[in-house]
XYZ file of N, CA and C in Angstrom:
648
model
N -55.265 28.659 -5.439
C -56.487 28.904 -4.675
C -57.671 28.981 -5.639
N -58.767 28.333 -5.222
C -59.955 28.289 -6.073
C -60.721 29.607 -5.995
N -61.224 30.122 -7.123
C -62.136 31.273 -7.068
C -63.363 30.920 -6.240
N -63.982 31.932 -5.643
C -65.130 31.667 -4.773
C -66.338 31.140 -5.546
N -66.445 31.513 -6.814
C -67.538 31.056 -7.661
C -66.989 30.266 -8.846
N -67.741 29.306 -9.373
C -67.267 28.535 -10.535
C -66.937 29.474 -11.708
N -65.760 29.313 -12.312
C -65.321 30.232 -13.371
C -65.823 29.831 -14.757
N -67.072 29.401 -14.829
C -67.624 28.922 -16.099
C -68.702 29.876 -16.597
N -68.811 29.957 -17.903
C -69.868 30.763 -18.515
C -70.966 29.846 -19.049
N -72.114 30.440 -19.353
C -73.206 29.664 -19.936
C -72.771 29.038 -21.255
N -71.947 29.784 -21.997
C -71.485 29.307 -23.301
C -70.615 28.065 -23.189
N -69.939 27.891 -22.060
C -69.080 26.713 -21.870
C -69.875 25.412 -21.949
N -71.170 25.500 -21.640
C -72.006 24.304 -21.599
C -72.925 24.183 -22.811
N -72.723 25.050 -23.790
C -73.473 24.913 -25.033
C -73.050 23.645 -25.755
N -73.964 23.120 -26.587
C -73.669 21.941 -27.396
C -74.076 22.195 -28.834
N -73.400 21.549 -29.746
C -73.727 21.734 -31.165
C -75.166 21.335 -31.446
N -75.627 20.296 -30.785
C -77.011 19.841 -30.927
C -77.753 20.157 -29.641
N -78.527 21.248 -29.678
C -79.274 21.648 -28.493
C -80.716 21.124 -28.523
N -81.003 20.233 -29.467
C -82.329 19.628 -29.511
C -82.542 18.718 -28.310
N -83.784 18.362 -28.085
C -84.152 17.522 -26.949
C -83.319 16.247 -26.916
N -82.648 16.015 -25.785
C -81.825 14.812 -25.648
C -82.643 13.541 -25.776
N -83.907 13.595 -25.380
C -84.750 12.401 -25.479
C -84.817 11.900 -26.917
N -84.851 12.822 -27.860
C -84.888 12.424 -29.271
C -83.594 11.725 -29.677
N -82.474 12.273 -29.231
C -81.160 11.710 -29.582
C -80.992 10.298 -29.015
N -81.514 10.091 -27.819
C -81.298 8.810 -27.131
C -82.494 7.862 -27.224
N -83.462 8.178 -28.076
C -84.651 7.333 -28.184
C -84.312 5.918 -28.629
N -83.461 5.787 -29.631
C -83.085 4.475 -30.152
C -81.966 3.900 -29.279
N -82.165 2.714 -28.708
C -81.115 2.110 -27.877
C -79.830 1.883 -28.673
N -78.696 2.082 -28.011
C -77.396 1.834 -28.628
C -76.707 0.710 -27.861
N -76.844 -0.502 -28.365
C -76.257 -1.659 -27.692
C -74.830 -1.882 -28.193
N -74.003 -0.886 -27.948
C -72.601 -0.938 -28.357
C -71.749 -0.407 -27.213
N -70.456 -0.772 -27.223
C -69.515 -0.180 -26.284
C -69.124 1.203 -26.788
N -68.969 2.146 -25.869
C -68.557 3.496 -26.241
C -67.060 3.714 -26.023
N -66.386 2.689 -25.537
C -64.923 2.642 -25.444
C -64.497 1.264 -25.923
N -63.228 1.133 -26.315
C -62.803 -0.149 -26.880
C -62.580 -1.199 -25.786
N -62.376 -2.437 -26.204
C -62.324 -3.551 -25.250
C -61.172 -3.454 -24.252
N -59.962 -3.017 -24.655
C -58.915 -2.848 -23.631
C -59.306 -1.831 -22.557
N -59.961 -0.744 -22.960
C -60.397 0.259 -21.984
C -61.464 -0.317 -21.061
N -62.396 -1.081 -21.629
C -63.431 -1.733 -20.818
C -62.790 -2.670 -19.798
N -61.847 -3.489 -20.245
C -61.193 -4.449 -19.351
C -60.446 -3.740 -18.227
N -59.787 -2.632 -18.555
C -59.054 -1.878 -17.552
C -59.997 -1.286 -16.510
N -61.128 -0.752 -16.965
C -62.101 -0.180 -16.048
C -62.706 -1.253 -15.150
N -63.037 -2.389 -15.732
C -63.611 -3.485 -14.945
C -62.641 -3.930 -13.849
N -61.366 -4.025 -14.186
C -60.363 -4.405 -13.184
C -60.253 -3.355 -12.087
N -60.351 -2.100 -12.484
C -60.281 -1.026 -11.478
C -61.442 -1.159 -10.493
N -62.638 -1.394 -11.020
C -63.789 -1.588 -10.144
C -63.567 -2.776 -9.210
N -63.052 -3.857 -9.744
C -62.839 -5.074 -8.948
C -61.920 -4.785 -7.753
N -60.916 -3.966 -7.975
C -59.924 -3.684 -6.934
C -60.342 -2.569 -5.985
N -61.277 -1.738 -6.388
C -61.519 -0.510 -5.631
C -62.944 -0.324 -5.111
N -63.826 -1.267 -5.382
C -65.173 -1.206 -4.810
C -65.317 -2.362 -3.824
N -65.422 -2.071 -2.529
C -65.481 -3.140 -1.530
C -66.726 -4.010 -1.676
N -66.602 -5.264 -1.282
C -67.734 -6.178 -1.311
C -68.858 -5.668 -0.421
N -70.079 -5.990 -0.820
C -71.310 -5.640 -0.107
C -71.648 -4.153 -0.193
N -70.955 -3.427 -1.084
C -71.291 -2.022 -1.281
C -72.635 -1.885 -1.990
N -73.353 -0.820 -1.667
C -74.511 -0.411 -2.453
C -74.003 0.589 -3.488
N -74.263 0.299 -4.764
C -73.630 1.030 -5.866
C -74.698 1.667 -6.750
N -74.424 2.882 -7.202
C -75.282 3.583 -8.159
C -74.458 3.935 -9.388
N -74.951 3.569 -10.558
C -74.320 3.921 -11.829
C -75.150 5.012 -12.494
N -74.628 6.242 -12.547
C -75.382 7.316 -13.182
C -74.990 7.418 -14.657
N -75.887 7.972 -15.458
C -75.685 8.034 -16.916
C -75.419 6.624 -17.444
N -76.144 5.665 -16.926
C -75.916 4.260 -17.230
C -76.586 3.875 -18.549
N -76.331 2.620 -18.960
C -76.887 2.122 -20.214
C -77.081 0.614 -20.102
N -76.911 -0.097 -21.210
C -77.153 -1.545 -21.204
C -76.024 -2.322 -20.528
N -74.908 -1.645 -20.246
C -73.775 -2.288 -19.586
C -73.122 -1.278 -18.651
N -72.711 -1.746 -17.468
C -72.063 -0.865 -16.488
C -70.578 -1.143 -16.341
N -70.095 -2.180 -16.992
C -68.672 -2.552 -16.965
C -68.198 -3.032 -15.593
N -69.158 -3.449 -14.750
C -68.778 -4.036 -13.471
C -68.313 -5.474 -13.676
N -67.473 -5.985 -12.790
C -67.129 -7.404 -12.856
C -68.375 -8.279 -12.746
N -68.346 -9.432 -13.404
C -69.510 -10.318 -13.419
C -69.942 -10.728 -12.016
N -68.974 -10.877 -11.112
C -69.308 -11.360 -9.774
C -70.023 -10.309 -8.924
N -70.081 -9.068 -9.389
C -70.699 -8.013 -8.582
C -72.167 -8.302 -8.272
N -72.861 -8.999 -9.171
C -74.272 -9.304 -8.904
C -74.425 -10.180 -7.661
N -73.363 -10.897 -7.295
C -73.401 -11.766 -6.114
C -72.673 -11.170 -4.921
N -71.697 -10.295 -5.160
C -70.859 -9.812 -4.061
C -71.228 -8.423 -3.573
N -72.013 -7.682 -4.355
C -72.426 -6.349 -3.928
C -73.813 -6.385 -3.296
N -74.196 -5.246 -2.705
C -75.562 -5.115 -2.209
C -76.461 -4.708 -3.357
N -77.076 -3.585 -3.223
C -77.924 -3.027 -4.276
C -77.051 -2.432 -5.387
N -77.437 -2.667 -6.637
C -76.790 -2.018 -7.782
C -77.889 -1.305 -8.569
N -77.926 0.008 -8.444
C -78.957 0.821 -9.082
C -78.380 1.549 -10.279
N -79.251 1.945 -11.195
C -78.787 2.671 -12.366
C -79.780 3.723 -12.804
N -79.264 4.863 -13.245
C -80.077 5.873 -13.909
C -79.455 6.150 -15.267
N -80.286 6.399 -16.246
C -79.790 6.684 -17.584
C -80.912 7.227 -18.440
N -80.583 7.577 -19.672
C -81.538 8.215 -20.564
C -82.542 7.252 -21.184
N -82.103 6.014 -21.426
C -82.922 5.113 -22.225
C -83.375 3.905 -21.402
N -84.682 3.808 -21.166
C -85.209 2.725 -20.332
C -84.951 1.350 -20.942
N -84.965 1.243 -22.258
C -84.727 -0.051 -22.900
C -83.298 -0.525 -22.672
N -82.357 0.405 -22.694
C -80.972 0.020 -22.398
C -80.840 -0.429 -20.945
N -81.499 0.280 -20.041
C -81.409 -0.066 -18.621
C -82.042 -1.422 -18.332
N -83.141 -1.726 -19.004
C -83.778 -3.040 -18.850
C -82.806 -4.149 -19.242
N -81.994 -3.886 -20.273
C -81.065 -4.894 -20.779
C -79.835 -5.065 -19.898
N -79.626 -4.159 -18.948
C -78.454 -4.229 -18.077
C -78.726 -5.223 -16.955
N -78.196 -6.436 -17.115
C -78.528 -7.503 -16.169
C -77.753 -7.414 -14.860
N -76.926 -6.384 -14.702
C -76.239 -6.203 -13.425
C -77.003 -5.297 -12.472
N -78.008 -4.617 -12.964
C -78.771 -3.699 -12.122
C -79.862 -4.430 -11.349
N -79.993 -4.110 -10.080
C -81.102 -4.636 -9.295
C -82.330 -3.741 -9.419
N -82.108 -2.480 -9.779
C -83.216 -1.561 -10.039
C -82.698 -0.421 -10.907
N -83.620 0.238 -11.605
C -83.217 1.339 -12.480
C -84.327 2.370 -12.566
N -83.936 3.592 -12.929
C -84.897 4.662 -13.176
C -84.383 5.496 -14.341
N -85.163 5.589 -15.395
C -84.790 6.423 -16.523
C -84.887 7.890 -16.101
N -83.782 8.612 -16.257
C -83.687 9.982 -15.750
C -82.893 10.837 -16.720
N -83.416 12.010 -17.055
C -82.690 12.972 -17.890
C -82.109 14.040 -16.973
N -80.842 13.892 -16.628
C -80.208 14.813 -15.685
C -79.947 16.186 -16.284
N -80.064 16.319 -17.592
C -79.923 17.639 -18.199
C -81.207 18.454 -18.101
N -82.327 17.784 -17.912
C -83.603 18.471 -17.701
C -83.831 18.724 -16.223
N -83.598 17.700 -15.420
C -83.804 17.793 -13.976
C -82.605 17.146 -13.283
N -81.625 17.965 -12.844
C -80.408 17.403 -12.240
C -80.631 16.925 -10.806
N -81.553 15.994 -10.658
C -81.879 15.420 -9.353
C -81.800 13.904 -9.457
N -81.259 13.272 -8.443
C -81.210 11.809 -8.398
C -82.381 11.295 -7.570
N -83.132 10.327 -8.103
C -84.370 9.872 -7.446
C -84.121 8.863 -6.325
N -83.266 9.266 -5.372
C -82.907 8.368 -4.275
C -82.836 9.162 -2.973
N -82.985 8.449 -1.872
C -82.928 9.073 -0.555
C -81.491 9.470 -0.205
N -81.371 10.339 0.763
C -80.059 10.726 1.270
C -79.304 9.488 1.772
N -77.989 9.516 1.584
C -77.107 8.482 2.155
C -77.561 7.064 1.808
N -77.848 6.825 0.524
C -78.339 5.518 0.079
C -77.251 4.609 -0.467
N -76.091 5.181 -0.849
C -75.086 4.405 -1.578
C -73.689 4.583 -0.992
N -72.882 3.533 -1.189
C -71.476 3.570 -0.791
C -70.584 4.051 -1.935
N -71.003 3.760 -3.167
C -70.207 4.104 -4.346
C -71.139 4.577 -5.453
N -70.727 5.628 -6.150
C -71.406 6.081 -7.367
C -70.392 6.039 -8.501
N -70.796 5.508 -9.650
C -69.922 5.467 -10.820
C -70.550 6.268 -11.955
N -69.678 6.777 -12.821
C -70.121 7.504 -14.008
C -69.099 7.228 -15.103
N -69.529 6.538 -16.159
C -68.613 6.068 -17.198
C -68.734 6.932 -18.457
N -67.655 7.547 -18.833
C -67.515 8.353 -20.059
C -68.784 9.130 -20.403
N -69.313 9.850 -19.428
C -70.566 10.566 -19.644
C -70.601 11.959 -19.041
N -69.632 12.304 -18.209
C -69.728 13.605 -17.543
C -69.614 14.750 -18.542
N -69.047 14.462 -19.714
C -68.893 15.492 -20.749
C -70.212 15.871 -21.407
N -71.275 15.101 -21.149
C -72.585 15.399 -21.727
C -73.481 16.199 -20.777
N -73.056 16.356 -19.532
C -73.900 17.016 -18.539
C -73.784 18.531 -18.649
N -74.926 19.197 -18.727
C -74.910 20.654 -18.793
C -75.090 21.282 -17.415
N -75.381 20.450 -16.401
C -75.442 20.911 -15.010
C -74.577 19.996 -14.136
N -73.299 19.841 -14.468
C -72.488 18.831 -13.763
C -72.304 19.117 -12.279
N -72.193 20.368 -11.905
C -71.988 20.677 -10.486
C -73.234 20.319 -9.686
N -74.395 20.643 -10.234
C -75.651 20.296 -9.558
C -75.804 18.784 -9.436
N -75.430 18.057 -10.496
C -75.516 16.594 -10.445
C -74.569 16.036 -9.383
N -73.372 16.597 -9.292
C -72.412 16.098 -8.299
C -72.814 16.480 -6.878
N -73.549 17.565 -6.722
C -74.132 17.857 -5.406
C -75.137 16.773 -5.025
N -75.893 16.314 -6.025
C -76.830 15.225 -5.787
C -76.096 13.921 -5.462
N -74.993 13.676 -6.154
C -74.168 12.502 -5.850
C -73.701 12.569 -4.391
N -73.253 13.737 -3.978
C -72.825 13.912 -2.585
C -73.969 13.598 -1.629
N -75.154 14.043 -1.967
C -76.324 13.818 -1.100
C -76.650 12.342 -0.943
N -76.596 11.581 -2.045
C -77.007 10.173 -1.974
C -75.890 9.255 -1.477
N -74.655 9.769 -1.416
C -73.554 8.972 -0.877
C -73.591 8.974 0.650
N -73.186 7.859 1.230
C -72.993 7.802 2.672
C -71.654 8.461 3.028
N -71.500 8.944 4.251
C -70.202 9.502 4.649
C -69.083 8.489 4.424
N -68.003 8.931 3.794
C -66.906 8.031 3.455
C -67.105 7.302 2.145
N -68.292 7.454 1.543
C -68.535 6.858 0.232
C -67.790 7.617 -0.852
N -67.739 7.050 -2.038
C -66.939 7.693 -3.080
C -67.620 7.634 -4.441
N -67.232 8.590 -5.278
C -67.627 8.581 -6.680
C -66.405 8.260 -7.514
N -66.609 7.406 -8.509
C -65.564 7.033 -9.460
C -66.028 7.508 -10.836
N -65.366 8.533 -11.349
C -65.690 9.083 -12.669
C -64.625 8.616 -13.648
N -65.027 7.879 -14.666
C -64.079 7.413 -15.676
C -64.274 8.202 -16.952
N -63.170 8.424 -17.660
C -63.239 9.268 -18.841
C -62.204 8.837 -19.874
N -62.598 8.876 -21.137
C -61.688 8.621 -22.246
C -61.680 9.867 -23.131
N -61.341 9.697 -24.400
C -61.358 10.845 -25.313
C -62.379 10.653 -26.429
N -63.263 9.680 -26.246
C -64.312 9.436 -27.241
C -65.626 10.028 -26.758
N -66.430 10.527 -27.689
C -67.714 11.103 -27.317
C -68.560 11.292 -28.569
N -69.814 11.663 -28.344
C -70.664 12.161 -29.420
C -70.423 13.672 -29.471
N -69.649 14.170 -30.425
C -69.276 15.596 -30.408
C -70.465 16.543 -30.409
N -71.560 16.138 -31.025
C -72.711 17.034 -31.095
C -73.396 17.207 -29.744
N -73.143 16.258 -28.805
C -73.802 16.310 -27.503
C -72.852 16.657 -26.357
N -71.547 16.640 -26.608
C -70.584 17.029 -25.574
C -70.592 18.551 -25.428
N -70.335 19.030 -24.216
C -70.358 20.477 -23.992
C -69.173 21.144 -24.695
N -69.356 22.413 -25.001
C -68.400 23.157 -25.812
C -66.989 23.136 -25.237
N -66.839 23.451 -23.953
C -65.473 23.564 -23.432
C -64.766 22.215 -23.381
N -65.529 21.136 -23.239
C -64.910 19.805 -23.238
C -64.196 19.546 -24.560
N -64.832 19.918 -25.654
C -64.274 19.649 -26.981
C -63.005 20.455 -27.253
N -62.756 21.492 -26.464
C -61.576 22.320 -26.648
C -60.430 21.928 -25.732
N -60.596 20.849 -24.976
C -59.613 20.467 -23.967
C -58.910 19.171 -24.320
N -57.707 18.982 -23.755
C -56.991 17.714 -23.886
C -57.295 16.830 -22.674
N -56.696 15.639 -22.636
C -57.000 14.680 -21.570
C -56.699 15.255 -20.189
N -55.558 15.903 -20.042
C -55.183 16.479 -18.737
C -56.187 17.554 -18.315
N -56.582 18.374 -19.257
C -57.542 19.431 -18.936
C -58.912 18.859 -18.575
N -59.288 17.746 -19.199
C -60.539 17.082 -18.811
C -60.512 16.686 -17.337
N -59.392 16.142 -16.893
C -59.265 15.732 -15.491
C -59.325 16.945 -14.562
N -58.680 18.023 -14.970
C -58.722 19.252 -14.164
C -60.146 19.811 -14.092
N -60.871 19.686 -15.191
C -62.256 20.163 -15.213
C -63.123 19.349 -14.259
N -62.988 18.037 -14.310
C -63.757 17.179 -13.398
C -63.407 17.516 -11.948
N -62.138 17.725 -11.682
C -61.704 18.128 -10.344
C -62.397 19.420 -9.918
N -62.505 20.372 -10.837
C -63.178 21.639 -10.528
C -64.665 21.420 -10.252
N -65.301 20.593 -11.048
C -66.713 20.288 -10.781
C -66.898 19.792 -9.341
N -66.041 18.871 -8.931
C -66.148 18.292 -7.595
C -65.837 19.328 -6.521
N -64.890 20.207 -6.797
C -64.572 21.277 -5.855
C -65.797 22.153 -5.590
N -66.477 22.541 -6.657
C -67.611 23.449 -6.505
C -68.892 22.732 -6.082
N -68.939 21.422 -6.257
C -70.054 20.659 -5.687
C -69.964 20.683 -4.168
N -68.729 20.614 -3.652
C -68.495 20.729 -2.222
C -68.670 19.415 -1.475
N -67.963 19.320 -0.346
C -68.145 18.180 0.544
C -67.337 16.951 0.213
N -66.378 17.078 -0.720
C -65.518 15.954 -1.067
C -64.085 16.224 -0.611
N -63.392 15.170 -0.227
C -61.975 15.279 0.101
C -61.180 15.579 -1.170
N -59.907 15.991 -1.040
C -59.084 16.209 -2.241
C -59.120 14.997 -3.154
N -59.296 15.260 -4.436
C -59.501 14.194 -5.398
C -58.193 13.515 -5.792
N -58.324 12.296 -6.310
C -57.194 11.575 -6.882
C -57.517 11.227 -8.331
N -56.506 11.298 -9.187
C -56.672 10.963 -10.603
C -55.689 9.868 -10.979
N -56.126 8.972 -11.850
C -55.304 7.833 -12.253
C -55.410 7.618 -13.759
N -54.296 7.280 -14.354
C -54.274 6.844 -15.753
C -54.289 5.322 -15.740
N -55.406 4.725 -16.171
C -55.518 3.266 -16.159
C -55.561 2.720 -17.590
N -55.016 3.496 -18.522
C -55.002 3.070 -19.913
C -54.331 1.704 -20.043
N -54.976 0.798 -20.752
C -54.448 -0.556 -20.918
C -53.213 -0.547 -21.808
N -52.280 -1.415 -21.484
C -51.121 -1.622 -22.346
C -51.427 -2.777 -23.289
N -51.322 -2.501 -24.578
C -51.676 -3.486 -25.596
C -50.403 -3.983 -26.276
N -50.248 -5.304 -26.469
C -49.061 -5.828 -27.147
C -48.844 -5.164 -28.506
N -47.593 -4.824 -28.787
C -47.279 -4.186 -30.057
C -47.498 -2.687 -30.043
N -47.931 -2.153 -28.870
C -48.159 -0.711 -28.732
C -49.144 -0.155 -29.760
N -50.076 -1.001 -30.217
C -51.091 -0.510 -31.132
C -52.023 0.440 -30.377
N -52.722 1.298 -31.121
C -53.555 2.307 -30.462
C -54.728 1.663 -29.732
N -55.019 2.172 -28.557
C -56.260 1.838 -27.876
C -56.722 3.071 -27.119
N -57.990 3.064 -26.762
C -58.563 4.240 -26.110
C -57.887 4.500 -24.766
N -57.529 5.753 -24.501
C -57.027 6.077 -23.163
C -58.145 5.954 -22.133
N -57.781 5.744 -20.891
C -58.786 5.619 -19.838
C -58.244 6.264 -18.564
N -59.044 7.160 -18.000
C -58.643 7.898 -16.818
C -59.735 7.820 -15.751
N -59.311 7.929 -14.508
C -60.221 7.893 -13.364
C -60.013 9.152 -12.529
N -61.114 9.754 -12.104
C -61.076 10.733 -11.011
C -61.942 10.169 -9.906
N -61.359 10.049 -8.726
C -62.071 9.465 -7.583
C -62.147 10.491 -6.456
N -63.321 10.611 -5.868
C -63.530 11.569 -4.777
C -64.308 10.902 -3.669
N -63.868 11.126 -2.426
C -64.505 10.544 -1.257
C -65.310 11.621 -0.531
N -66.528 11.282 -0.150
C -67.368 12.208 0.606
C -66.818 12.371 2.009
N -66.700 13.623 2.431
C -66.219 13.890 3.781
C -67.199 13.342 4.809
N -66.651 12.849 5.888
C -67.494 12.277 6.957
C -68.262 13.383 7.672
């Protein structure tokens, strides 16, 4: 049974680098933050699990959203919010974008019930107001819409929240589940291990999904 209030302390969301995030993200980073097998696995997951003609929002976005190439033709609106406007301009899959610092103002600049799907790629560990952000995700989703949160074990340690750095992969998934529980209005969540299998069993980044559907 869930406690009535979120069991988190202010210290859980502290970061080693508490300086202005705008300074950290000023210079565009045109690199992948997960390796190519993880990217390919995530792209395939999107292809199989986001219905055609969906209106999609990518939060904490950058120069790439890892959507299948055909999404620009098969989806409706594809919107993005992220820290760096130059990275968002370079993302050729977005139909529109708004540079937004969700750690300063955990509000999404969209109307209620605007999207069918919201995605968040390896970024929830940087949010210091994750429950508030997920309440906003709930607001902008249409009834029956879903959020797909993907997560690996790579991050900028200086910007990830304190408790994230003390957890393993399973605990990360449980934490995301708790965020969604306290955001409210989502059906029971599902978690998936979509880590790519690489020939020779050489190391590659793990990849996990937590998916939550907005209650009708």
